[in-house]
PDB file of N, CA and C in Angstrom:
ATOM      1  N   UNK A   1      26.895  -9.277   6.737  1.00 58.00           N
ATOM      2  CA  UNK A   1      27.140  -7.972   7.258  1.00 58.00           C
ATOM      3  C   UNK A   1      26.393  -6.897   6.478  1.00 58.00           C
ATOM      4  N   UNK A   2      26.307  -5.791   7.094  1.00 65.00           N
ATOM      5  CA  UNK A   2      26.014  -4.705   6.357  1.00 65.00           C
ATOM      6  C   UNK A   2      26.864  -3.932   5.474  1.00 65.00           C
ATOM      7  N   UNK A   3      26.866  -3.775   4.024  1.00 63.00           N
ATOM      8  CA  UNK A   3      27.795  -2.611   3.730  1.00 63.00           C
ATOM      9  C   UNK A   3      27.640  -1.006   4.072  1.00 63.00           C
ATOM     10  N   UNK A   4      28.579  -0.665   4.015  1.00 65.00           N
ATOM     11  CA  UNK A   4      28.555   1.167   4.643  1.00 65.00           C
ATOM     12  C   UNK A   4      29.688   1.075   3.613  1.00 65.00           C
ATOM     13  N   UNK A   5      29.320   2.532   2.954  1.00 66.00           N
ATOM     14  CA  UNK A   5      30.579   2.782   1.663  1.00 66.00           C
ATOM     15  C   UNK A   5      31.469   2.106   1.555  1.00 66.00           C
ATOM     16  N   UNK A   6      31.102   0.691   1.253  1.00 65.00           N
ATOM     17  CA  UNK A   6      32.035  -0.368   0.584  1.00 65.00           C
ATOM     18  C   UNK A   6      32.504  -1.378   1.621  1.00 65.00           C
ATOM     19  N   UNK A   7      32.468  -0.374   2.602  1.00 69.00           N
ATOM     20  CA  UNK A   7      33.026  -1.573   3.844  1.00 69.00           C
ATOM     21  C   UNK A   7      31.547  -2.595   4.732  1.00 69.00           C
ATOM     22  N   UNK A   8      31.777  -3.433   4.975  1.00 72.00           N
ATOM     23  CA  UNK A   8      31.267  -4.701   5.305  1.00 72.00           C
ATOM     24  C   UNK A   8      31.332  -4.085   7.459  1.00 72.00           C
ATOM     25  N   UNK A   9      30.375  -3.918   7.925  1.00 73.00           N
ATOM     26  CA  UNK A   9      30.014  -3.790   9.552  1.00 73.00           C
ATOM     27  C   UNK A   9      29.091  -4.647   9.885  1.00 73.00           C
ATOM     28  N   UNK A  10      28.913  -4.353  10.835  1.00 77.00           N
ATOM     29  CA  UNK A  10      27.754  -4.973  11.676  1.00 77.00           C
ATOM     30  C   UNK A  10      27.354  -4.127  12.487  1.00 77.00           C
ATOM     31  N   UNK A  11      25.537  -4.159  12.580  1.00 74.00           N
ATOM     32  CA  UNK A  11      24.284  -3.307  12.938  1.00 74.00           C
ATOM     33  C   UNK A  11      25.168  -2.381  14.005  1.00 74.00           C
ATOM     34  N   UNK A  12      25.859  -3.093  15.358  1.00 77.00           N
ATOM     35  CA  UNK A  12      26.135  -2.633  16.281  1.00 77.00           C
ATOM     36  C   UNK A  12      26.999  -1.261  15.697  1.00 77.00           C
ATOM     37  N   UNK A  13      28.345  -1.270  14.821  1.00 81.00           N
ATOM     38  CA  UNK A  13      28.514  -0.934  14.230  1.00 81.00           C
ATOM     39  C   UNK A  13      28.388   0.605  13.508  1.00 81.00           C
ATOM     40  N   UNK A  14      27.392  -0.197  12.617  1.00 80.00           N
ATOM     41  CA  UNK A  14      26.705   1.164  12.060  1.00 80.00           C
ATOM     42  C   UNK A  14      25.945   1.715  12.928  1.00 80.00           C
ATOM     43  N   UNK A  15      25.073   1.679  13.864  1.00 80.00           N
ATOM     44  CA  UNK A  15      24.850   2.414  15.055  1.00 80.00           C
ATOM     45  C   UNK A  15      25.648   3.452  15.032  1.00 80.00           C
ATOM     46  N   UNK A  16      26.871   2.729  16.014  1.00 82.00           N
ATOM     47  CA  UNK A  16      28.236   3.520  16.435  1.00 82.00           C
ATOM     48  C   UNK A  16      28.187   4.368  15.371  1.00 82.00           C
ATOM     49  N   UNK A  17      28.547   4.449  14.293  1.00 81.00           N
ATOM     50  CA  UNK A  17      29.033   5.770  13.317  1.00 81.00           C
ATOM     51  C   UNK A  17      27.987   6.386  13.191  1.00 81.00           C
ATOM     52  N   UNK A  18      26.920   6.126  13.071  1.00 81.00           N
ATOM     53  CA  UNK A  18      26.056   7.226  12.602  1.00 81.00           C
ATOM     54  C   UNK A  18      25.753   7.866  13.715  1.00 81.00           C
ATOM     55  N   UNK A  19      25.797   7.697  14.931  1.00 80.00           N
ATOM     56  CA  UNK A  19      25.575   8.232  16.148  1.00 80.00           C
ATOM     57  C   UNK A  19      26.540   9.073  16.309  1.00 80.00           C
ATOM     58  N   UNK A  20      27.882   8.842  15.724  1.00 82.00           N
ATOM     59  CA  UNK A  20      28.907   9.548  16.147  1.00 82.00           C
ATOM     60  C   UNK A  20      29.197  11.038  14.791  1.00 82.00           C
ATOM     61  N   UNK A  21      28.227  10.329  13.692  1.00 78.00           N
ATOM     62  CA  UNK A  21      28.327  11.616  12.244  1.00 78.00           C
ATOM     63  C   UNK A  21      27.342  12.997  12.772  1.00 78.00           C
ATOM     64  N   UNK A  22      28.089  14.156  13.238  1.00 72.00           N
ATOM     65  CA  UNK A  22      27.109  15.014  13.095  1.00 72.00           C
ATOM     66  C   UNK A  22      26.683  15.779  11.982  1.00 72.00           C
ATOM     67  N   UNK A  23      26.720  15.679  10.797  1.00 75.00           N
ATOM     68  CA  UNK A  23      26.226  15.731   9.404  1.00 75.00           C
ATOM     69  C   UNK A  23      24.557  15.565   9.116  1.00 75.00           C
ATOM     70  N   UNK A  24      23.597  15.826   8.404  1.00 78.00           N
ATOM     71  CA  UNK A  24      22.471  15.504   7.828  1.00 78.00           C
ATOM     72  C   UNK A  24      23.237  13.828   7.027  1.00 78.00           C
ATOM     73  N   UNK A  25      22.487  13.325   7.121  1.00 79.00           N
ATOM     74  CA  UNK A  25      22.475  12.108   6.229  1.00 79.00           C
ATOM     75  C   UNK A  25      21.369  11.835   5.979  1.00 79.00           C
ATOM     76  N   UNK A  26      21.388  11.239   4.419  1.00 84.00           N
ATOM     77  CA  UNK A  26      20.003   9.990   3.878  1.00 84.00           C
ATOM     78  C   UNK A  26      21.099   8.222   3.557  1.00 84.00           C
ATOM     79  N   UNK A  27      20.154   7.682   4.089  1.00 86.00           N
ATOM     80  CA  UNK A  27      19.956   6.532   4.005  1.00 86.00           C
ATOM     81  C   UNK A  27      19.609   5.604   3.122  1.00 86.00           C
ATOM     82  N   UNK A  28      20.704   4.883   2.239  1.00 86.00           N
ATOM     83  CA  UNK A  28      19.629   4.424   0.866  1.00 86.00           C
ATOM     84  C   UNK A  28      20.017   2.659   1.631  1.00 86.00           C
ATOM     85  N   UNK A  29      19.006   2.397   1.334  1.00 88.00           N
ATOM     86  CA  UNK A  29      18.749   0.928   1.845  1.00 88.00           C
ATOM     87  C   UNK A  29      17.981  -0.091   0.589  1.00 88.00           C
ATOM     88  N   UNK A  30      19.552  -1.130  -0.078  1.00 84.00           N
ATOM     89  CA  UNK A  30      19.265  -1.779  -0.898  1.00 84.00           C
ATOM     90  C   UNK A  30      19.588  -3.142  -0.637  1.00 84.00           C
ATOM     91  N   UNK A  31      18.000  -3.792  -0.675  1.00 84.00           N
ATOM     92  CA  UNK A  31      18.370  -5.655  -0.222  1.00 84.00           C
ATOM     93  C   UNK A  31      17.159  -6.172  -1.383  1.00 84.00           C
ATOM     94  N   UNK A  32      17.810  -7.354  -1.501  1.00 82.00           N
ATOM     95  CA  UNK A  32      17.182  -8.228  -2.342  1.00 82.00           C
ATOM     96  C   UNK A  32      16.477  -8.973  -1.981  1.00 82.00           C
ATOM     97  N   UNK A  33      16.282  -9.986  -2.344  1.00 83.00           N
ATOM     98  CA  UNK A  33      14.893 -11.387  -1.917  1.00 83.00           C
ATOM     99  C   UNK A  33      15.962 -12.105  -0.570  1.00 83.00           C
ATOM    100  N   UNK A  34      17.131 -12.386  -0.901  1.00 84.00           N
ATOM    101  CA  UNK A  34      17.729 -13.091  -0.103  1.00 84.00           C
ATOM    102  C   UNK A  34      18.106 -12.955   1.442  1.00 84.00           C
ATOM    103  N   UNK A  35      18.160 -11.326   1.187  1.00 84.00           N
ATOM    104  CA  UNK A  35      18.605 -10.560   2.325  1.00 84.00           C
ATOM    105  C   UNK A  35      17.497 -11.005   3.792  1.00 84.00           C
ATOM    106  N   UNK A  36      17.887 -11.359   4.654  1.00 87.00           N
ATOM    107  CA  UNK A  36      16.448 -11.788   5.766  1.00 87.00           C
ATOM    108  C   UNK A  36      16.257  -9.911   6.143  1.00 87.00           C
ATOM    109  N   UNK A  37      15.101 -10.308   6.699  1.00 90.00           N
ATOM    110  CA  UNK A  37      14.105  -9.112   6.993  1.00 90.00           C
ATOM    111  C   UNK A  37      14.985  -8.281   8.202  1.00 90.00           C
ATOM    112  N   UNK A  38      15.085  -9.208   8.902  1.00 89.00           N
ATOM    113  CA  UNK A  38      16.083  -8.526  10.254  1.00 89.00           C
ATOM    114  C   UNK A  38      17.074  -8.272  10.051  1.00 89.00           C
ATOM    115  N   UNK A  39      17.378  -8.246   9.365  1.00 88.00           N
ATOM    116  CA  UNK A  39      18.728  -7.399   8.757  1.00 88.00           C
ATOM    117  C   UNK A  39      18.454  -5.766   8.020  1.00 88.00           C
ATOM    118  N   UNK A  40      17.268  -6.029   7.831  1.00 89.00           N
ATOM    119  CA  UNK A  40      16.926  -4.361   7.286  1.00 89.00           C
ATOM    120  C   UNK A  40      16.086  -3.729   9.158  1.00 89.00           C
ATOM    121  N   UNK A  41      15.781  -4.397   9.035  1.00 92.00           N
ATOM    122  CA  UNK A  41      15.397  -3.621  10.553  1.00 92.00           C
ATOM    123  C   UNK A  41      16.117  -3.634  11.575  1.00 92.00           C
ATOM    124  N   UNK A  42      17.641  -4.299  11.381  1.00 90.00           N
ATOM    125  CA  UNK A  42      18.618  -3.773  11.858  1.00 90.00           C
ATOM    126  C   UNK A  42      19.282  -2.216  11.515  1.00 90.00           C
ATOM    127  N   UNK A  43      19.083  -2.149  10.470  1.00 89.00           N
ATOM    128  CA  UNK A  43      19.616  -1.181   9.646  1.00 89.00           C
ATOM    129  C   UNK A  43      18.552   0.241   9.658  1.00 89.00           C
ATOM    130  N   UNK A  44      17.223   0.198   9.942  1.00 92.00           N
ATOM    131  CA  UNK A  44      16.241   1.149  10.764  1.00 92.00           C
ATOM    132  C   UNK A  44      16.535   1.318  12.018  1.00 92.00           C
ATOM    133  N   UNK A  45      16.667   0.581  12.956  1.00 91.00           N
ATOM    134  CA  UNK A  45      16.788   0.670  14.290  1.00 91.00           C
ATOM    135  C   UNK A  45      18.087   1.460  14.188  1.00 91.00           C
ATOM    136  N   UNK A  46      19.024   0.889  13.628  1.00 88.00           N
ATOM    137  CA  UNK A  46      20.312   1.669  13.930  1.00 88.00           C
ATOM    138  C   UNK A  46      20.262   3.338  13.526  1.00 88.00           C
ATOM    139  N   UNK A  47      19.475   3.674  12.168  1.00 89.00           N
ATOM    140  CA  UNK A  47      19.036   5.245  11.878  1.00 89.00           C
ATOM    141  C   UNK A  47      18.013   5.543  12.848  1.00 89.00           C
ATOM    142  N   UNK A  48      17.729   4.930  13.148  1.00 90.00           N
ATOM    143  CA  UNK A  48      16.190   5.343  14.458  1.00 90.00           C
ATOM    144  C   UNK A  48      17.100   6.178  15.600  1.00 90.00           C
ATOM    145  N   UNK A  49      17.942   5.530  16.003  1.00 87.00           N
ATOM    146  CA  UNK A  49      18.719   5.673  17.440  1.00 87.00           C
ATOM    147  C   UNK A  49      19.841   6.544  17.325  1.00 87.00           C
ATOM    148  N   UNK A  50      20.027   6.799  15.945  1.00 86.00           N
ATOM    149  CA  UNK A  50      21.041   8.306  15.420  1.00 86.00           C
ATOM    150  C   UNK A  50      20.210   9.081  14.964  1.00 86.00           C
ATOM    151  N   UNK A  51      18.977   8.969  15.416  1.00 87.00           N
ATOM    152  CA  UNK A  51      18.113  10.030  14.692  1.00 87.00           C
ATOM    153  C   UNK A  51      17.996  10.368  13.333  1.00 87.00           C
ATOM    154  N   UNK A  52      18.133   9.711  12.915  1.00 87.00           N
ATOM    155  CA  UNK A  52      18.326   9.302  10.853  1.00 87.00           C
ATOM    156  C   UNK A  52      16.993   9.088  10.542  1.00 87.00           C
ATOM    157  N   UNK A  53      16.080  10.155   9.846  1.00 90.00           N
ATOM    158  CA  UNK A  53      14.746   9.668   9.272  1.00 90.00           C
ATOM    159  C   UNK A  53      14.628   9.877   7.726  1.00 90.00           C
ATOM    160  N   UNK A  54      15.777  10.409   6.980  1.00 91.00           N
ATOM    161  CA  UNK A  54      15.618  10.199   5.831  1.00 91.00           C
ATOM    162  C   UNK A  54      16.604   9.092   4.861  1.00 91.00           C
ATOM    163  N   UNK A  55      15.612   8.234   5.011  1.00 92.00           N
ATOM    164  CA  UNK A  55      16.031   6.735   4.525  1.00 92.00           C
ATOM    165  C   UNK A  55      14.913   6.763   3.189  1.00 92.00           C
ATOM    166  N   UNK A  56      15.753   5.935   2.288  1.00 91.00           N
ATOM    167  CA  UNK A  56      15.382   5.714   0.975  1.00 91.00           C
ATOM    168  C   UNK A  56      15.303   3.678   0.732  1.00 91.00           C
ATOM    169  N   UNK A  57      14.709   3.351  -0.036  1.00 90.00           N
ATOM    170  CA  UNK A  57      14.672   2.467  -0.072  1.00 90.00           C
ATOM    171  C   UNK A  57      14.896   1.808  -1.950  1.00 90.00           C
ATOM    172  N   UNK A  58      16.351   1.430  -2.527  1.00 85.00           N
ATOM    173  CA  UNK A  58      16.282   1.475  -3.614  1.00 85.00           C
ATOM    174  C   UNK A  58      15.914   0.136  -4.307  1.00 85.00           C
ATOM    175  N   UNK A  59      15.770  -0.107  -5.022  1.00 78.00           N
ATOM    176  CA  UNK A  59      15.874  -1.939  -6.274  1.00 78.00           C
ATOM    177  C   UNK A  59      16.433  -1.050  -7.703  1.00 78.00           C
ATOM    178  N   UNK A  60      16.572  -2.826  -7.936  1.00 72.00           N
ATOM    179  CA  UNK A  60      16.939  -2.561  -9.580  1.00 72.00           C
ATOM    180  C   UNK A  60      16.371  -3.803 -10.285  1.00 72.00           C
ATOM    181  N   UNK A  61      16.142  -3.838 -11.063  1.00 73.00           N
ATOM    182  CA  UNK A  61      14.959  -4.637 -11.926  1.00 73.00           C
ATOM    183  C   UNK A  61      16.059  -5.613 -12.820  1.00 73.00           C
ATOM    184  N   UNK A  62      16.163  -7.072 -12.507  1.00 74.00           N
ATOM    185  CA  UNK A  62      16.772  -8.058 -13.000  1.00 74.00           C
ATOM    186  C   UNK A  62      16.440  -8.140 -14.693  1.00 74.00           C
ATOM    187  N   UNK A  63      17.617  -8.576 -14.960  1.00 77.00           N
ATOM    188  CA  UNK A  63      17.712  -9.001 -16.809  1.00 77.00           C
ATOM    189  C   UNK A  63      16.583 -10.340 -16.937  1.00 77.00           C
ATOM    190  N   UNK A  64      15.927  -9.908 -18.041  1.00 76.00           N
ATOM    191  CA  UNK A  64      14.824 -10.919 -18.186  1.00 76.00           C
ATOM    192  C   UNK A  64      15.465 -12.334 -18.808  1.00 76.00           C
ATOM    193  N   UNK A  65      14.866 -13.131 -18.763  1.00 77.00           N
ATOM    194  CA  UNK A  65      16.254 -14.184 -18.684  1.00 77.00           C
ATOM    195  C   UNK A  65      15.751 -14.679 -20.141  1.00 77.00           C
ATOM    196  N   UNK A  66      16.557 -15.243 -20.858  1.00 73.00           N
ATOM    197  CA  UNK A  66      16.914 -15.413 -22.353  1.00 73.00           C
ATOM    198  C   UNK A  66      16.595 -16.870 -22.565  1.00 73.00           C
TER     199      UNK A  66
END
């Protein structure tokens, strides 16, 4: 699933709310190696179609291993 502030949705989902937030929002979009691809371009399409264009894209840099 996708998280949205803590809670666990799905694309369809997050659609629905952000379509329904009339607020400015940004978008921070954080996936790892594991995450499949269509799952983040679930997560575009769904800001695409609420009109959401300020999306961020974050990482964080793993512990070097010992």
């Amino acid at each position: 699933g996708i998280v949205r502030n803590q809670n666990i949705c799905e694309p369809e989902q997050l659609a629905k709310v952000l379509a329904e937030t009339k607020i400015k929002q940004t978008v921070v979009i954080r996936a790892d190696k594991v995450v499949p691809h269509s799952r983040v371009l679930d997560v575009l399409s769904a800001c695409a179609a609420a009109g959401i264009w300020d999306i961020s894209f974050a990482t964080y840099q793993e512990e070097p291993k010992k």
